[in-house]
Amino acid sequence: MRALREAIRSGRLAPGTRLPPYRTLSTDLGIARNTVAEAYAELVAEGWLTARQGSGTRVAPRTAAATSRPASAAPSPRAARPAYNLLQGQPDAGSFPRAAWLTSARRAVTAAPTEAFGPGDPHGRPELREALAEYLARARGVRTDPAGIVVCSGFAHGLRLLVQVLRGPMAVEAYGLPFHRGILAAARVRTVPLPVDAEGARTGELAASGARSVLLTPAHQFPTGGPLGPRRRAAVVDWARTTGGIVLEDDYDGEFRYDRQPVGALQGLDPERVVYLGSVSKSLSPAVRLGWMVLPGPLVEAVVAAKGEREATASALDQLTLADFIASGSYDRHVRRMRQRYRRRRDQLVAALAERAPHIGVSGVAAGLHAVLELPAGTEGAAVRAALDHGLVLDGLAGYRHPDCVMPPQDGLVVGYGTPSEHAFSGALEALCRALPPAGGR
């Protein structure tokens, strides 16, 4: 109610603007439908909104005097918050499968053995490792058994554990998450950037890099898009076998492929040289702090030793719930539903750009939750600032570039289409199109 009042007072919601129906807003916010209905009713009684049968709930007409703010009043922090969010890496929070998750939680807790409520095993719950071994083999082509899986609280946690075990410089993709490079820097691991292009990282340059391990996103290069080409997949495995190197495979959104069947995991080519890392942060929710590492046999106990004698990060109850969620088929159903939803959003984004900004190239749209808009040289900074002026927050491509990268810089925008609620997505696309540089201009 406070946020709606402030949006109306500040002019972000103009008179006559139709608000989303109770059901839509309750789903987006993750609250009860009756709660939204009561909030609307209160704001109608206060005069902020009007409600008519068949016309929905709208912002009420108002006079300038009713909306004027005293000159001494400080601007509200809420009013300064961007109206739209197209940041990458965030799924649609309103689509979390609450009912199915609660069903799995009740079933898992009821069936759990007594020892599950004691100190946790750092390997992870056996129920979850068994469910993951079956699912990853079926959905991602991963070759493992439960003994080769170690549960963690997400990719970042897994990477922190692995750098305690692996030695020497690590090659990384020239464009990638600064957060991940920060983890490596904090562990005093020197990183060597590998150039990337439409076929992913140039793995043929590994031999000259001096690296002893390499971190890749083979299914969907982050953030530029595109899978690692077949020859480069073979080349990185050959490099690992020849040198004794280790490949870290970040499969951050491998289940979301739209134009064909998902690209199988690189790990399937050589389970003894590739560490496979995944999590539910994109497919389910980052609030479920669970991930996994599929490890070569010799690394399992070393990584478990790095974790410590007891599980300190991944809740045993969440592990049991996720195990049931996967085994019952609820996870597959959720992924299929979200794949359809994100594909529709991807299609809306591409269609809006084709109509409003046909001069802007789009890449990385075959999979994942984001796309890269290719901008004319020298326009990226202005486009990011223009987006903020239109109430939209997103990232420029420059922030993902490795500081030692020798590739020519690319101007672009990283557009995440998973985050906005259903009713806000069209507004976000409108703001995006307004912020883009015109054809032939800077």
Coordinates of C-alpha atoms in Angstrom, one line a residue:
M1 CA 0.0 0.0 0.0
R2 CA 2.8 2.4 0.8
A3 CA 4.5 1.6 -2.5
L4 CA 1.3 2.2 -4.5
R5 CA 0.6 5.5 -2.6
E6 CA 4.2 6.7 -3.4
A7 CA 4.0 5.6 -7.0
I8 CA 0.7 7.6 -7.5
R9 CA 2.0 10.6 -5.5
S10 CA 5.2 10.8 -7.5
G11 CA 3.5 10.4 -10.8
R12 CA 4.9 7.1 -11.8
L13 CA 1.4 5.8 -11.9
A14 CA -0.6 8.3 -13.8
P15 CA -4.4 8.9 -13.4
G16 CA -6.4 6.3 -15.2
T17 CA -3.6 3.7 -15.1
R18 CA -5.2 0.2 -14.8
L19 CA -3.7 -1.9 -12.0
P20 CA -3.2 -5.6 -12.5
P21 CA -6.0 -8.0 -11.3
Y22 CA -5.9 -9.4 -7.8
R23 CA -4.8 -12.8 -9.0
T24 CA -2.0 -11.5 -11.2
L25 CA -0.5 -9.2 -8.6
S26 CA -0.8 -11.8 -5.8
T27 CA 1.1 -14.3 -7.9
D28 CA 3.8 -11.8 -8.8
L29 CA 4.3 -10.7 -5.1
G30 CA 3.9 -14.1 -3.6
I31 CA 1.1 -13.1 -1.3
A32 CA -2.5 -14.2 -0.8
R33 CA -5.2 -12.9 -3.2
N34 CA -7.3 -11.6 -0.3
T35 CA -4.4 -9.5 0.9
V36 CA -4.2 -7.7 -2.5
A37 CA -8.0 -7.3 -2.5
E38 CA -8.0 -5.7 1.0
A39 CA -5.1 -3.4 0.0
Y40 CA -6.9 -2.2 -3.1
A41 CA -10.1 -1.7 -1.1
E42 CA -8.3 0.4 1.5
L43 CA -6.7 2.6 -1.2
V44 CA -10.1 3.0 -2.9
A45 CA -11.5 4.2 0.4
E46 CA -8.6 6.6 0.8
G47 CA -9.3 8.0 -2.7
W48 CA -6.1 6.8 -4.4
L49 CA -7.9 4.3 -6.6
T50 CA -11.2 3.8 -8.2
A51 CA -12.9 0.5 -8.8
R52 CA -15.8 -0.1 -11.2
Q53 CA -17.4 -3.4 -12.3
G54 CA -16.0 -4.4 -15.7
S55 CA -13.5 -1.6 -15.7
G56 CA -11.0 -3.0 -13.1
T57 CA -9.1 -1.0 -10.6
R58 CA -7.5 2.3 -11.8
V59 CA -5.6 5.2 -10.4
A60 CA -8.1 7.9 -9.4
P61 CA -8.2 11.3 -11.0
R62 CA -6.5 14.0 -8.9
T63 CA -5.8 17.7 -8.8
A64 CA -2.4 19.2 -8.7
A65 CA -3.0 20.4 -5.2
A66 CA -3.7 16.9 -4.0
T67 CA -0.4 15.6 -5.3
S68 CA 1.9 18.5 -4.6
R69 CA 4.7 17.8 -2.2
P70 CA 6.0 20.4 0.3
A71 CA 9.2 22.0 -1.0
S72 CA 11.1 20.9 2.1
A73 CA 10.1 17.2 1.8
A74 CA 12.9 14.9 1.0
P75 CA 12.4 12.6 -2.0
S76 CA 11.3 9.1 -1.1
P77 CA 13.9 6.3 -1.7
R78 CA 11.1 4.3 -3.2
A79 CA 10.4 6.9 -5.8
A80 CA 14.1 6.7 -7.0
R81 CA 14.0 3.0 -7.4
P82 CA 13.9 1.8 -11.1
A83 CA 10.4 0.7 -12.2
Y84 CA 11.7 -2.1 -14.3
N85 CA 14.5 -4.7 -13.8
L86 CA 16.1 -6.4 -16.8
L87 CA 19.3 -7.6 -14.9
Q88 CA 20.5 -11.0 -15.9
G89 CA 20.7 -14.1 -13.8
Q90 CA 17.4 -13.8 -12.0
P91 CA 14.4 -16.1 -12.6
D92 CA 10.8 -15.1 -12.3
A93 CA 10.4 -15.1 -8.5
G94 CA 6.6 -15.1 -8.7
S95 CA 6.7 -18.5 -10.5
F96 CA 8.2 -20.5 -7.6
P97 CA 6.1 -23.7 -7.3
R98 CA 5.0 -23.1 -3.8
A99 CA 2.3 -25.8 -3.6
A100 CA 4.4 -28.5 -5.1
W101 CA 7.4 -27.6 -3.0
L102 CA 5.3 -27.7 0.2
T103 CA 3.9 -31.1 -0.8
S104 CA 7.4 -32.4 -1.3
A105 CA 8.6 -30.9 2.0
R106 CA 5.8 -32.5 4.0
R107 CA 6.4 -35.9 2.3
A108 CA 10.1 -35.7 2.7
V109 CA 10.1 -34.7 6.4
T110 CA 7.5 -37.4 7.1
A111 CA 9.6 -40.1 5.5
A112 CA 13.0 -38.9 6.7
P113 CA 15.0 -41.2 8.9
T114 CA 15.8 -40.0 12.4
E115 CA 19.5 -39.5 11.6
A116 CA 18.6 -36.9 9.0
F117 CA 17.9 -34.5 11.9
G118 CA 21.4 -34.9 13.3
P119 CA 24.7 -33.4 12.1
G120 CA 24.9 -33.3 8.3
D121 CA 27.2 -35.4 6.1
P122 CA 29.4 -33.0 4.0
H123 CA 28.9 -35.3 1.0
G124 CA 25.2 -34.3 1.1
R125 CA 22.0 -36.3 1.8
P126 CA 22.1 -39.7 0.0
E127 CA 18.5 -39.2 -1.1
L128 CA 19.4 -36.0 -3.0
R129 CA 22.6 -37.5 -4.5
E130 CA 20.6 -40.5 -5.8
A131 CA 17.9 -38.3 -7.3
L132 CA 20.6 -36.0 -8.9
A133 CA 22.5 -38.9 -10.4
E134 CA 19.4 -40.1 -12.2
Y135 CA 18.2 -36.7 -13.3
L136 CA 21.6 -35.4 -14.5
A137 CA 22.2 -38.6 -16.5
R138 CA 18.7 -38.3 -18.1
A139 CA 18.5 -34.6 -18.7
R140 CA 22.1 -33.4 -19.2
G141 CA 24.0 -36.5 -20.2
V142 CA 26.2 -36.5 -17.1
R143 CA 28.0 -39.8 -16.3
T144 CA 28.2 -40.4 -12.6
D145 CA 26.8 -42.3 -9.6
P146 CA 25.7 -40.9 -6.2
A147 CA 29.2 -41.4 -4.8
G148 CA 30.7 -38.9 -7.2
I149 CA 28.3 -36.1 -6.2
V150 CA 29.0 -33.6 -3.4
V151 CA 26.2 -31.2 -2.5
C152 CA 27.0 -27.5 -1.9
S153 CA 25.1 -24.3 -1.4
G154 CA 25.5 -23.0 -5.0
F155 CA 28.1 -22.5 -7.7
A156 CA 30.0 -19.9 -5.8
H157 CA 30.4 -22.2 -2.8
G158 CA 31.5 -25.0 -5.0
L159 CA 34.1 -22.8 -6.7
R160 CA 35.5 -21.7 -3.3
L161 CA 35.9 -25.4 -2.3
L162 CA 37.5 -26.4 -5.6
V163 CA 40.2 -23.6 -5.5
Q164 CA 41.3 -25.1 -2.1
V165 CA 42.0 -28.4 -3.9
L166 CA 43.2 -27.3 -7.4
R167 CA 46.6 -25.7 -7.9
G168 CA 48.1 -23.3 -10.4
P169 CA 46.7 -20.7 -12.8
M170 CA 43.2 -21.0 -14.0
A171 CA 42.0 -20.1 -17.5
V172 CA 38.6 -18.3 -17.7
E173 CA 36.5 -16.9 -20.5
A174 CA 37.4 -13.4 -21.5
Y175 CA 33.8 -12.4 -20.8
G176 CA 32.3 -13.8 -17.6
L177 CA 31.0 -12.9 -14.1
P178 CA 33.3 -10.5 -12.2
F179 CA 32.0 -12.2 -9.0
H180 CA 33.5 -15.5 -10.0
R181 CA 36.9 -13.8 -10.9
G182 CA 36.7 -12.2 -7.4
I183 CA 36.4 -15.6 -5.8
L184 CA 39.5 -16.7 -7.6
A185 CA 41.4 -13.5 -6.8
A186 CA 40.6 -13.8 -3.1
A187 CA 42.0 -17.4 -3.2
R188 CA 45.2 -16.0 -4.9
V189 CA 44.5 -17.9 -8.1
R190 CA 45.8 -16.1 -11.2
T191 CA 43.3 -16.1 -14.0
V192 CA 44.2 -16.2 -17.7
P193 CA 41.5 -14.9 -20.1
L194 CA 40.6 -17.0 -23.1
P195 CA 39.1 -15.1 -26.1
V196 CA 35.5 -15.9 -26.9
D197 CA 33.5 -15.7 -30.2
A198 CA 30.3 -17.2 -31.6
E199 CA 31.6 -20.7 -30.9
G200 CA 32.4 -20.0 -27.3
A201 CA 35.9 -20.0 -25.7
R202 CA 38.9 -20.5 -28.0
T203 CA 40.1 -23.6 -26.2
G204 CA 42.8 -24.2 -28.7
E205 CA 44.8 -21.4 -26.9
L206 CA 44.9 -23.4 -23.6
A207 CA 48.2 -25.1 -24.4
A208 CA 50.0 -21.7 -24.5
S209 CA 48.2 -20.3 -21.5
G210 CA 50.1 -22.1 -18.8
A211 CA 46.9 -22.8 -17.0
R212 CA 46.4 -26.0 -15.0
S213 CA 42.6 -25.8 -15.0
V214 CA 39.9 -23.9 -17.0
L215 CA 36.5 -22.6 -16.1
L216 CA 34.0 -22.7 -18.9
T217 CA 30.2 -22.3 -19.6
P218 CA 30.0 -24.8 -22.5
A219 CA 26.2 -25.1 -22.9
H220 CA 25.6 -21.3 -23.2
Q221 CA 28.6 -19.0 -23.0
F222 CA 28.1 -16.4 -20.3
P223 CA 27.2 -13.7 -21.2
T224 CA 27.7 -13.5 -24.9
G225 CA 25.7 -16.7 -25.7
G226 CA 26.2 -19.7 -27.9
P227 CA 27.3 -23.2 -27.0
L228 CA 31.0 -24.3 -27.2
G229 CA 31.6 -25.7 -30.7
P230 CA 32.1 -29.5 -31.1
R231 CA 35.8 -29.1 -32.1
R232 CA 36.5 -26.9 -29.2
R233 CA 34.7 -29.3 -26.8
A234 CA 37.0 -32.1 -28.1
A235 CA 40.0 -29.8 -27.9
V236 CA 39.5 -28.9 -24.2
V237 CA 39.1 -32.6 -23.3
D238 CA 42.3 -33.5 -25.2
W239 CA 44.1 -30.6 -23.4
A240 CA 43.0 -31.9 -20.0
R241 CA 44.1 -35.5 -20.9
T242 CA 47.4 -34.5 -22.2
T243 CA 48.4 -32.1 -19.5
G244 CA 46.6 -33.6 -16.5
G245 CA 44.4 -30.4 -16.3
I246 CA 40.9 -30.1 -14.9
V247 CA 37.9 -28.6 -16.6
L248 CA 35.3 -26.8 -14.5
E249 CA 31.9 -26.9 -16.3
D250 CA 29.5 -24.2 -15.1
D251 CA 26.1 -25.5 -16.3
Y252 CA 24.2 -22.5 -15.0
D253 CA 21.1 -22.6 -17.4
G254 CA 21.6 -25.7 -19.5
E255 CA 18.0 -26.8 -19.1
F256 CA 16.6 -23.7 -20.9
R257 CA 17.2 -24.2 -24.5
Y258 CA 14.5 -23.1 -27.0
D259 CA 15.5 -23.8 -30.6
R260 CA 16.5 -27.5 -30.2
Q261 CA 17.3 -30.1 -27.6
P262 CA 19.7 -28.9 -24.8
V263 CA 23.4 -29.4 -25.5
G264 CA 24.7 -32.3 -23.4
A265 CA 27.1 -31.7 -20.6
L266 CA 30.8 -31.6 -21.5
Q267 CA 31.4 -33.8 -18.5
G268 CA 30.0 -36.7 -20.5
L269 CA 33.0 -36.7 -22.8
D270 CA 35.4 -37.4 -19.9
P271 CA 34.2 -37.7 -16.3
E272 CA 37.7 -38.1 -15.0
R273 CA 38.9 -34.7 -16.3
V274 CA 35.7 -32.6 -16.0
V275 CA 34.1 -31.3 -12.8
Y276 CA 30.4 -30.5 -13.5
L277 CA 28.8 -27.8 -11.4
G278 CA 25.1 -27.0 -11.2
S279 CA 22.4 -25.5 -9.0
V280 CA 18.7 -24.6 -8.8
S281 CA 19.3 -20.8 -8.7
K282 CA 18.1 -20.3 -12.3
S283 CA 15.8 -23.3 -12.7
L284 CA 14.0 -23.0 -9.4
S285 CA 15.0 -20.1 -7.2
P286 CA 18.2 -18.5 -5.7
A287 CA 16.4 -18.7 -2.4
V288 CA 16.9 -22.5 -2.4
R289 CA 20.6 -22.5 -1.6
L290 CA 21.5 -25.8 -3.1
G291 CA 24.0 -26.8 -5.8
W292 CA 26.1 -29.8 -6.6
M293 CA 29.5 -30.8 -7.9
V294 CA 30.0 -34.0 -10.0
L295 CA 33.6 -34.9 -9.3
P296 CA 36.2 -37.2 -10.7
G297 CA 36.9 -40.0 -8.1
P298 CA 40.2 -38.7 -6.8
L299 CA 38.7 -35.2 -6.0
V300 CA 35.7 -36.3 -4.0
E301 CA 37.4 -36.8 -0.6
A302 CA 39.6 -33.8 -1.1
V303 CA 36.6 -31.5 -1.7
V304 CA 34.7 -33.1 1.2
A305 CA 37.7 -32.5 3.5
A306 CA 37.7 -28.8 2.4
K307 CA 34.0 -28.6 3.4
G308 CA 34.8 -29.9 6.9
E309 CA 33.5 -32.7 9.1
R310 CA 29.9 -31.5 9.2
E311 CA 27.6 -29.9 6.6
A312 CA 27.6 -26.2 7.4
T313 CA 25.8 -24.6 4.5
A314 CA 23.2 -26.8 2.8
S315 CA 20.1 -27.6 5.0
A316 CA 19.4 -31.3 5.2
L317 CA 15.6 -30.6 5.2
D318 CA 16.0 -28.6 1.9
Q319 CA 18.0 -31.4 0.5
L320 CA 15.4 -33.9 1.4
T321 CA 12.7 -31.7 -0.1
L322 CA 14.6 -31.2 -3.4
A323 CA 15.2 -35.0 -3.6
D324 CA 11.5 -35.6 -3.4
F325 CA 10.7 -32.7 -5.8
I326 CA 13.0 -34.3 -8.4
A327 CA 12.0 -37.9 -7.8
S328 CA 8.2 -37.1 -8.0
G329 CA 8.6 -35.4 -11.4
S330 CA 7.7 -32.0 -10.0
Y331 CA 11.1 -30.5 -11.0
D332 CA 10.7 -31.7 -14.6
R333 CA 7.2 -30.3 -14.8
H334 CA 8.4 -26.9 -13.4
V335 CA 11.3 -26.7 -15.8
R336 CA 9.0 -27.5 -18.8
R337 CA 6.6 -24.8 -17.7
M338 CA 9.3 -22.2 -17.2
R339 CA 11.0 -23.1 -20.5
Q340 CA 7.7 -22.3 -22.2
R341 CA 7.3 -19.0 -20.3
Y342 CA 10.9 -17.8 -20.9
R343 CA 10.6 -18.7 -24.5
R344 CA 7.6 -16.5 -24.9
R345 CA 9.4 -13.7 -23.2
R346 CA 12.4 -14.3 -25.5
D347 CA 10.1 -14.1 -28.5
Q348 CA 8.5 -10.9 -27.2
L349 CA 11.9 -9.3 -26.8
V350 CA 13.1 -10.3 -30.3
A351 CA 9.8 -9.1 -31.8
A352 CA 9.9 -5.8 -30.0
L353 CA 13.5 -5.1 -31.2
A354 CA 12.7 -6.2 -34.8
E355 CA 9.8 -3.7 -34.8
R356 CA 11.3 -0.8 -32.8
A357 CA 15.1 -1.2 -33.3
P358 CA 15.8 -3.4 -36.3
H359 CA 19.4 -1.9 -36.5
I360 CA 20.3 -3.5 -33.1
G361 CA 21.7 -7.1 -33.3
V362 CA 20.6 -9.7 -30.8
S363 CA 22.7 -12.7 -29.8
G364 CA 22.6 -15.6 -27.3
V365 CA 18.8 -16.0 -27.7
A366 CA 18.8 -19.8 -28.4
A367 CA 19.0 -20.6 -24.7
G368 CA 19.1 -19.2 -21.2
L369 CA 17.4 -16.2 -19.4
H370 CA 19.2 -13.3 -21.1
A371 CA 20.2 -11.9 -24.5
V372 CA 23.0 -9.6 -25.6
L373 CA 22.1 -6.5 -27.7
E374 CA 24.9 -5.5 -30.0
L375 CA 25.4 -1.8 -29.9
P376 CA 27.4 0.6 -32.2
A377 CA 30.9 1.3 -30.8
G378 CA 30.9 4.0 -28.1
T379 CA 27.2 3.9 -27.3
E380 CA 27.0 1.4 -24.4
G381 CA 27.5 3.9 -21.5
A382 CA 24.9 6.3 -22.9
A383 CA 22.4 3.4 -23.4
V384 CA 22.8 2.3 -19.8
R385 CA 22.3 5.8 -18.6
A386 CA 19.3 6.3 -20.9
A387 CA 17.7 3.1 -19.6
L388 CA 18.0 4.5 -16.0
D389 CA 16.4 7.7 -17.2
H390 CA 13.4 5.6 -18.4
G391 CA 13.2 3.7 -15.1
L392 CA 15.0 0.6 -16.3
V393 CA 18.0 -1.1 -14.8
L394 CA 20.2 -3.4 -16.8
D395 CA 23.9 -4.2 -17.4
G396 CA 26.4 -3.1 -20.1
L397 CA 28.6 -5.8 -21.5
A398 CA 31.8 -4.0 -20.4
G399 CA 31.4 -5.0 -16.8
Y400 CA 31.8 -8.7 -17.7
R401 CA 35.1 -8.2 -19.6
H402 CA 38.3 -9.6 -18.0
P403 CA 40.7 -6.8 -17.1
D404 CA 43.5 -8.6 -18.9
C405 CA 41.5 -9.4 -22.0
V406 CA 43.3 -8.5 -25.3
M407 CA 40.2 -8.9 -27.5
P408 CA 38.8 -5.7 -29.0
P409 CA 36.0 -4.4 -26.7
Q410 CA 32.4 -5.0 -27.7
D411 CA 29.6 -2.5 -26.9
G412 CA 26.4 -4.2 -25.8
L413 CA 23.6 -4.6 -23.3
V414 CA 23.0 -7.8 -21.3
V415 CA 19.2 -8.1 -21.0
G416 CA 17.8 -10.5 -18.5
Y417 CA 14.2 -11.4 -19.5
G418 CA 13.5 -13.8 -16.6
T419 CA 13.1 -11.2 -13.8
P420 CA 10.1 -9.0 -14.5
S421 CA 6.7 -10.1 -13.5
E422 CA 4.2 -10.9 -16.3
H423 CA 2.4 -7.7 -16.1
A424 CA 5.6 -5.6 -16.0
F425 CA 7.4 -7.2 -18.9
S426 CA 5.8 -5.1 -21.7
G427 CA 6.6 -1.9 -19.8
A428 CA 10.2 -3.0 -19.4
L429 CA 10.5 -3.7 -23.2
E430 CA 9.0 -0.3 -23.9
A431 CA 11.6 1.4 -21.7
L432 CA 14.4 -0.7 -23.3
C433 CA 13.4 0.3 -26.8
R434 CA 13.3 4.0 -25.9
A435 CA 16.8 3.8 -24.4
L436 CA 18.5 2.2 -27.4
P437 CA 20.6 4.4 -29.7
P438 CA 19.0 5.4 -33.0
A439 CA 20.0 3.9 -36.3
G440 CA 23.2 5.5 -37.5
G441 CA 23.6 7.6 -34.3
R442 CA 25.6 7.6 -31.2

